[in-house]
Short mmCIF file of C-alpha atoms in Angstrom, two decimals:
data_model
loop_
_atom_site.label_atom_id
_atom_site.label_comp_id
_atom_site.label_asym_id
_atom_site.label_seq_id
_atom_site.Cartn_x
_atom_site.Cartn_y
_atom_site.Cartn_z
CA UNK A 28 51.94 -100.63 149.00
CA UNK A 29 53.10 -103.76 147.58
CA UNK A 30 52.08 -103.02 144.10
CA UNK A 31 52.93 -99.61 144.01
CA UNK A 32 56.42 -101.44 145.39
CA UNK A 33 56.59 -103.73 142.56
CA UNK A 34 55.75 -101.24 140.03
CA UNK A 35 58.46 -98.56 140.88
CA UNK A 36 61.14 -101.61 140.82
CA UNK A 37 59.49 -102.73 137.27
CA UNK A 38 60.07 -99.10 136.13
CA UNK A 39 63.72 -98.30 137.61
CA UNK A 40 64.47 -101.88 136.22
CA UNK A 41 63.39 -100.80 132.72
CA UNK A 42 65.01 -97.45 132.50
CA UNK A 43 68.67 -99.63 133.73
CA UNK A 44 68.25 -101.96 130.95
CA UNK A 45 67.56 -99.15 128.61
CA UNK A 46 70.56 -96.97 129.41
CA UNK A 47 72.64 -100.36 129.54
CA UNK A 48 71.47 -101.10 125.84
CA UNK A 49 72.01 -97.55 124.81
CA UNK A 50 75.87 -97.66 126.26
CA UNK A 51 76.54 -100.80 124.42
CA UNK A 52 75.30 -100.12 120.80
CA UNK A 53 76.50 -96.58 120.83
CA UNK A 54 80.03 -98.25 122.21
CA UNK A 55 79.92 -100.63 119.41
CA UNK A 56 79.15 -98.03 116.49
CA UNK A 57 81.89 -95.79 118.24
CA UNK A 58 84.31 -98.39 117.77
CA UNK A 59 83.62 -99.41 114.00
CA UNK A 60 84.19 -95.55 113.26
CA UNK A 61 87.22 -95.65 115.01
CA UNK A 62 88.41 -98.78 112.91
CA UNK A 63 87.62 -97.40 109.61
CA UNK A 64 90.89 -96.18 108.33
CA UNK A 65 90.99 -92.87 105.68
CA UNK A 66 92.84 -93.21 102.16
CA UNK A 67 93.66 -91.13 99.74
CA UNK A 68 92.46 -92.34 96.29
CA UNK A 69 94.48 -90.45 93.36
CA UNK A 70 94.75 -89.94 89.94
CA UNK A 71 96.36 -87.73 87.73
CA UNK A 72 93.79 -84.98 85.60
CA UNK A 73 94.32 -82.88 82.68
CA UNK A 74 95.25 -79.15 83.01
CA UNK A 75 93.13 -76.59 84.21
CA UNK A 76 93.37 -73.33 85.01
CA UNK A 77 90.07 -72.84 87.39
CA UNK A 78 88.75 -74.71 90.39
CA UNK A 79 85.12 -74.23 91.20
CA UNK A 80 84.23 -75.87 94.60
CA UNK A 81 80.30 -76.06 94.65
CA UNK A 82 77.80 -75.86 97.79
CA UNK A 83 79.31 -78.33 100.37
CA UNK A 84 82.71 -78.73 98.53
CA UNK A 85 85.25 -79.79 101.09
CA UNK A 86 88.58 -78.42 99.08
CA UNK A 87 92.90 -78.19 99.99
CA UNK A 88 95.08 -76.67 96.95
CA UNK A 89 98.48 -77.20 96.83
CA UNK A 90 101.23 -76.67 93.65
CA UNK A 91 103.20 -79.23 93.33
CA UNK A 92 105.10 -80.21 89.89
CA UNK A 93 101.93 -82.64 88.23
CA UNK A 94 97.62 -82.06 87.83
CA UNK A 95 96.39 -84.45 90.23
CA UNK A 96 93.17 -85.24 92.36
CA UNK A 97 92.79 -87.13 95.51
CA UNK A 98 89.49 -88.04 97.26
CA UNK A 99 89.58 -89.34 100.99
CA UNK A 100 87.91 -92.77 101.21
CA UNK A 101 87.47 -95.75 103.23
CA UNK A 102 90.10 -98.36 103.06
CA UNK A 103 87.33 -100.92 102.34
CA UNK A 104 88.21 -102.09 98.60
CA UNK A 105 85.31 -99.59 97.21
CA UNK A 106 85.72 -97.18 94.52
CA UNK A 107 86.11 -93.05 95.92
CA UNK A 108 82.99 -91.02 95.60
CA UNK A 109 82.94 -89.61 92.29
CA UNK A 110 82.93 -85.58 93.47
CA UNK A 111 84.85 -83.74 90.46
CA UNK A 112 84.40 -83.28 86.81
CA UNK A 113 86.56 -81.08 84.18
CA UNK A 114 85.21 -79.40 82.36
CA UNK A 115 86.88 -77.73 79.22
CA UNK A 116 89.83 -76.25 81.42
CA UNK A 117 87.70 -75.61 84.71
CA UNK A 118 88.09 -78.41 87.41
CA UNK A 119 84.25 -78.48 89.55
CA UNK A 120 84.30 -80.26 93.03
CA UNK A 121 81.15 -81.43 94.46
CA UNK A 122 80.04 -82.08 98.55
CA UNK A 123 81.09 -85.25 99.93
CA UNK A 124 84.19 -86.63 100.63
CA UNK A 125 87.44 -84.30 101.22
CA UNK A 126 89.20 -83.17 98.20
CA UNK A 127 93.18 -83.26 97.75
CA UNK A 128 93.97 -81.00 94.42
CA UNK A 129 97.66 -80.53 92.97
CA UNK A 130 98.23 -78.33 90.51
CA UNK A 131 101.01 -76.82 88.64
CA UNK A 132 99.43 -73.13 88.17
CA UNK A 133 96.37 -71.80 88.48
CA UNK A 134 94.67 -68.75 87.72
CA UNK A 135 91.22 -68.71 88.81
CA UNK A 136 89.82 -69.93 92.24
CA UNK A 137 85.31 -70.02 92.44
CA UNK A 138 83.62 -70.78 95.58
CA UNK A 139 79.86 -71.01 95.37
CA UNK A 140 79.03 -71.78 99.21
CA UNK A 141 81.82 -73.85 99.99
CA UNK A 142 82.16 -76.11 103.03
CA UNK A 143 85.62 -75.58 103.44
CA UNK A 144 88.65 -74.44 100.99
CA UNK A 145 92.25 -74.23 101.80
CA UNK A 146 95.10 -73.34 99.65
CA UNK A 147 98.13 -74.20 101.38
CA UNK A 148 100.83 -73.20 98.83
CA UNK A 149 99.79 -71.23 96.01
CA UNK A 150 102.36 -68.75 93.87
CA UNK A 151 101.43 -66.55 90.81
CA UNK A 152 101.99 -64.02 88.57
CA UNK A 153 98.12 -63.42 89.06
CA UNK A 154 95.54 -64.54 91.01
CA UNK A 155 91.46 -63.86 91.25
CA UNK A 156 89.38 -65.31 93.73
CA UNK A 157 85.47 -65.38 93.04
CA UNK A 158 83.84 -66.12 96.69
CA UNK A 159 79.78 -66.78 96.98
CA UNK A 160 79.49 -67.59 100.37
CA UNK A 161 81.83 -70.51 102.07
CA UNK A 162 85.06 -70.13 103.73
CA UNK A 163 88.53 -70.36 102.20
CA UNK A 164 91.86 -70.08 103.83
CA UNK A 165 94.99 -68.86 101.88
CA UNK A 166 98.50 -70.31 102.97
CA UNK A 167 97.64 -72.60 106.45
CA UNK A 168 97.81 -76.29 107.46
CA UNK A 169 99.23 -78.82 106.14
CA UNK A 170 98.71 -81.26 103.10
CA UNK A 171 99.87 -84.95 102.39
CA UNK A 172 103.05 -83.87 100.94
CA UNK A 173 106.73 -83.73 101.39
CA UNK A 174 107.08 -80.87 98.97
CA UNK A 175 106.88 -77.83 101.06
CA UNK A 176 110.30 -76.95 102.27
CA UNK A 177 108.94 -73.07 102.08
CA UNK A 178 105.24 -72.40 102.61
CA UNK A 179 104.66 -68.61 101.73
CA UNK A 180 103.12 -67.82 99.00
CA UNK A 181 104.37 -65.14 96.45
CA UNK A 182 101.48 -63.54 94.17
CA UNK A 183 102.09 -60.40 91.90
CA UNK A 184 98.51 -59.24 91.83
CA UNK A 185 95.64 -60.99 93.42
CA UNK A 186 92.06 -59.69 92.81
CA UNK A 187 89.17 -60.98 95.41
CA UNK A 188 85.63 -60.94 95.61
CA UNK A 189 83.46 -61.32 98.16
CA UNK A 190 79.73 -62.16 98.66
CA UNK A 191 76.89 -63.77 100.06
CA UNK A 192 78.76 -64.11 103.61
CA UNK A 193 81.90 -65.30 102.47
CA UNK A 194 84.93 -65.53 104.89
CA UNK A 195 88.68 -65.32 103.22
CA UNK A 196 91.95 -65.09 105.45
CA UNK A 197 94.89 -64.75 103.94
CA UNK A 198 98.51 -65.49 105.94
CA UNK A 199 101.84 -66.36 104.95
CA UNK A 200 102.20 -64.57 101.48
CA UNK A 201 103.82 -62.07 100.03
CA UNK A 202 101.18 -59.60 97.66
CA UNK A 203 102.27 -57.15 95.01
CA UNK A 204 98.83 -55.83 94.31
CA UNK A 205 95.62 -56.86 96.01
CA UNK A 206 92.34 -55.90 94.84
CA UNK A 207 89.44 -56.32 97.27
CA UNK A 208 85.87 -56.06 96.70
CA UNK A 209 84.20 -57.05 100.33
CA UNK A 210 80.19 -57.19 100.20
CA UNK A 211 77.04 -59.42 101.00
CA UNK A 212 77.75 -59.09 104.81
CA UNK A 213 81.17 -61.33 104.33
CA UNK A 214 84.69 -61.42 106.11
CA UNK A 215 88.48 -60.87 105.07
CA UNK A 216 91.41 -61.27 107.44
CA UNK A 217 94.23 -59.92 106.02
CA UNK A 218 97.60 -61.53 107.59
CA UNK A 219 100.26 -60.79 105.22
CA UNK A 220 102.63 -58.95 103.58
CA UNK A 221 101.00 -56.61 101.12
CA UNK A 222 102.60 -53.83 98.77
CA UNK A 223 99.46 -51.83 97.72
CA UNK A 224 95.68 -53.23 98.63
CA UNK A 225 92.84 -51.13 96.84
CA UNK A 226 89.77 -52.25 98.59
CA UNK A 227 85.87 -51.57 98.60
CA UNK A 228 84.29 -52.52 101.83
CA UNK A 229 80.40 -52.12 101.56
CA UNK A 230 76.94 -53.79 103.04
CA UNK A 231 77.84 -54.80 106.72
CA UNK A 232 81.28 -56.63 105.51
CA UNK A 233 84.18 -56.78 107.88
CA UNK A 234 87.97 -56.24 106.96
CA UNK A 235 90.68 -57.28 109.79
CA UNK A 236 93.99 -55.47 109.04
CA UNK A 237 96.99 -56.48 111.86
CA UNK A 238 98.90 -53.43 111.96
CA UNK A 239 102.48 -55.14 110.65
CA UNK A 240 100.23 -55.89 108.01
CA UNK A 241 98.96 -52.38 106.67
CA UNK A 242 100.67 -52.13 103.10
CA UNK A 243 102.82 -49.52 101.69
CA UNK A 244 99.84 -48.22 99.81
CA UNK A 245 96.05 -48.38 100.91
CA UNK A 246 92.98 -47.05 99.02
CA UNK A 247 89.67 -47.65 100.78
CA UNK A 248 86.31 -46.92 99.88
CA UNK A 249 83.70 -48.03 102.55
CA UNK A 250 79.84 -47.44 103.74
CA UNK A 251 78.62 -46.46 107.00
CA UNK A 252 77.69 -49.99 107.37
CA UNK A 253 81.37 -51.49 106.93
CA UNK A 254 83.12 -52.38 110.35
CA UNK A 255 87.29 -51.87 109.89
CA UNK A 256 89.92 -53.08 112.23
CA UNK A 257 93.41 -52.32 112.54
CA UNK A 258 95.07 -54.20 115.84
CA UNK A 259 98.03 -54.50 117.10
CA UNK A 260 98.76 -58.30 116.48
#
């Protein structure tokens, strides 16, 4: 009995010092995250008309009056990640750390499997958006800037297209024309103020359309696939 005693002490013993050890290192990493303090590293960047965020790409547009790019580091004295090239007039963004992009115009917006993209002011005369899987969010949050006294977005025609699973809302613009080409299984919620949308809905895509949303005009062409909602808010 006194073994078996001794044994089951040993053992409950072990498994207290274990857990204690556990608590303390995990406490101690914790607490070095918590101290290491985010910066944004930027630099001003010649024109360019296109962004292309690539697989992973962690992305916020905003227009502002200059081309400049800011990547979220560590405020440890190192040099940012290098995650963005241009290229002839086409700005690519690689996975890693986030991505801060100003830009005086733009024309052409790519995302091939994005982590996350969000353009949080964007006007112009025309607008296409090129979407191969990833997420992007027109018009919400926030950005490091004390620009934004009005944050809609006005855009005279915007085309989109949408594959591979992609997931696009849009809120908190104002759309002339919209042209929408929905496939691949992907997502658009549609939260704005639209004149005339002429969309194609095919191969198990999904199109959310709040009802004070439903524009002047609508043209829709659809498969039996194709799941359409119209709600109330």
């Amino acid at each position: 009995m006194k073994k078996s005693y001794i044994a089951l002490i040993a053992a409950v013993g072990f498994i207290v010092a274990a857990t204690l050890v556990f608590y303390i290192l995990n406490t101690t990493w914790y607490n070095s995250e918590e101290e290491k303090v985010q910066v944004l590293h930027s630099e001003q960047v010649e024109e360019f008309s296109t962004v292309v965020a690539l697989e992973g790409a962690d992305v916020h547009i905003e227009q502002a009056p200059a081309y400049t790019v800011a990547v979220e580091k560590i405020d440890d004295g190192s040099e940012p990640e290098k995650v963005f090239w241009l290229r002839n007039d086409t700005l690519y963004v690689d996975k890693g750390a986030r991505v801060y992009i100003n830009c005086v115009a733009l024309e052409n917006i790519v995302s091939e499997k994005s982590y996350w993209m969000g353009v949080h002011r964007l006007s112009a005369s025309r607008l296409n958006i090129s979407m191969n899987g990833g997420k992007l969010y027109y018009s919400v949050g926030e950005m490091p800037s004390d620009s934004l006294a009005d944050r809609t977005s006005v855009v005279d025609t915007l085309n989109v297209r949408l594959s591979g699973q992609a997931f696009f809302s849009l809120k908190r613009a104002r759309i002339g024309m919209m042209n929408l080409r929905n496939a691949g299984n992907s997502n658009a919620e549609l939260h704005a103020e639209i004149g005339k949308l002429d969309a194609m809905v095919v191969e198990q895509s999904k199109l959310w359309l709040p009802r004070q949303s439903t524009p002047n005009e609508l043209k829709l062409q659809k498969d039996s696939s194709v799941r359409l909602e119209i709600f109330n808010n």
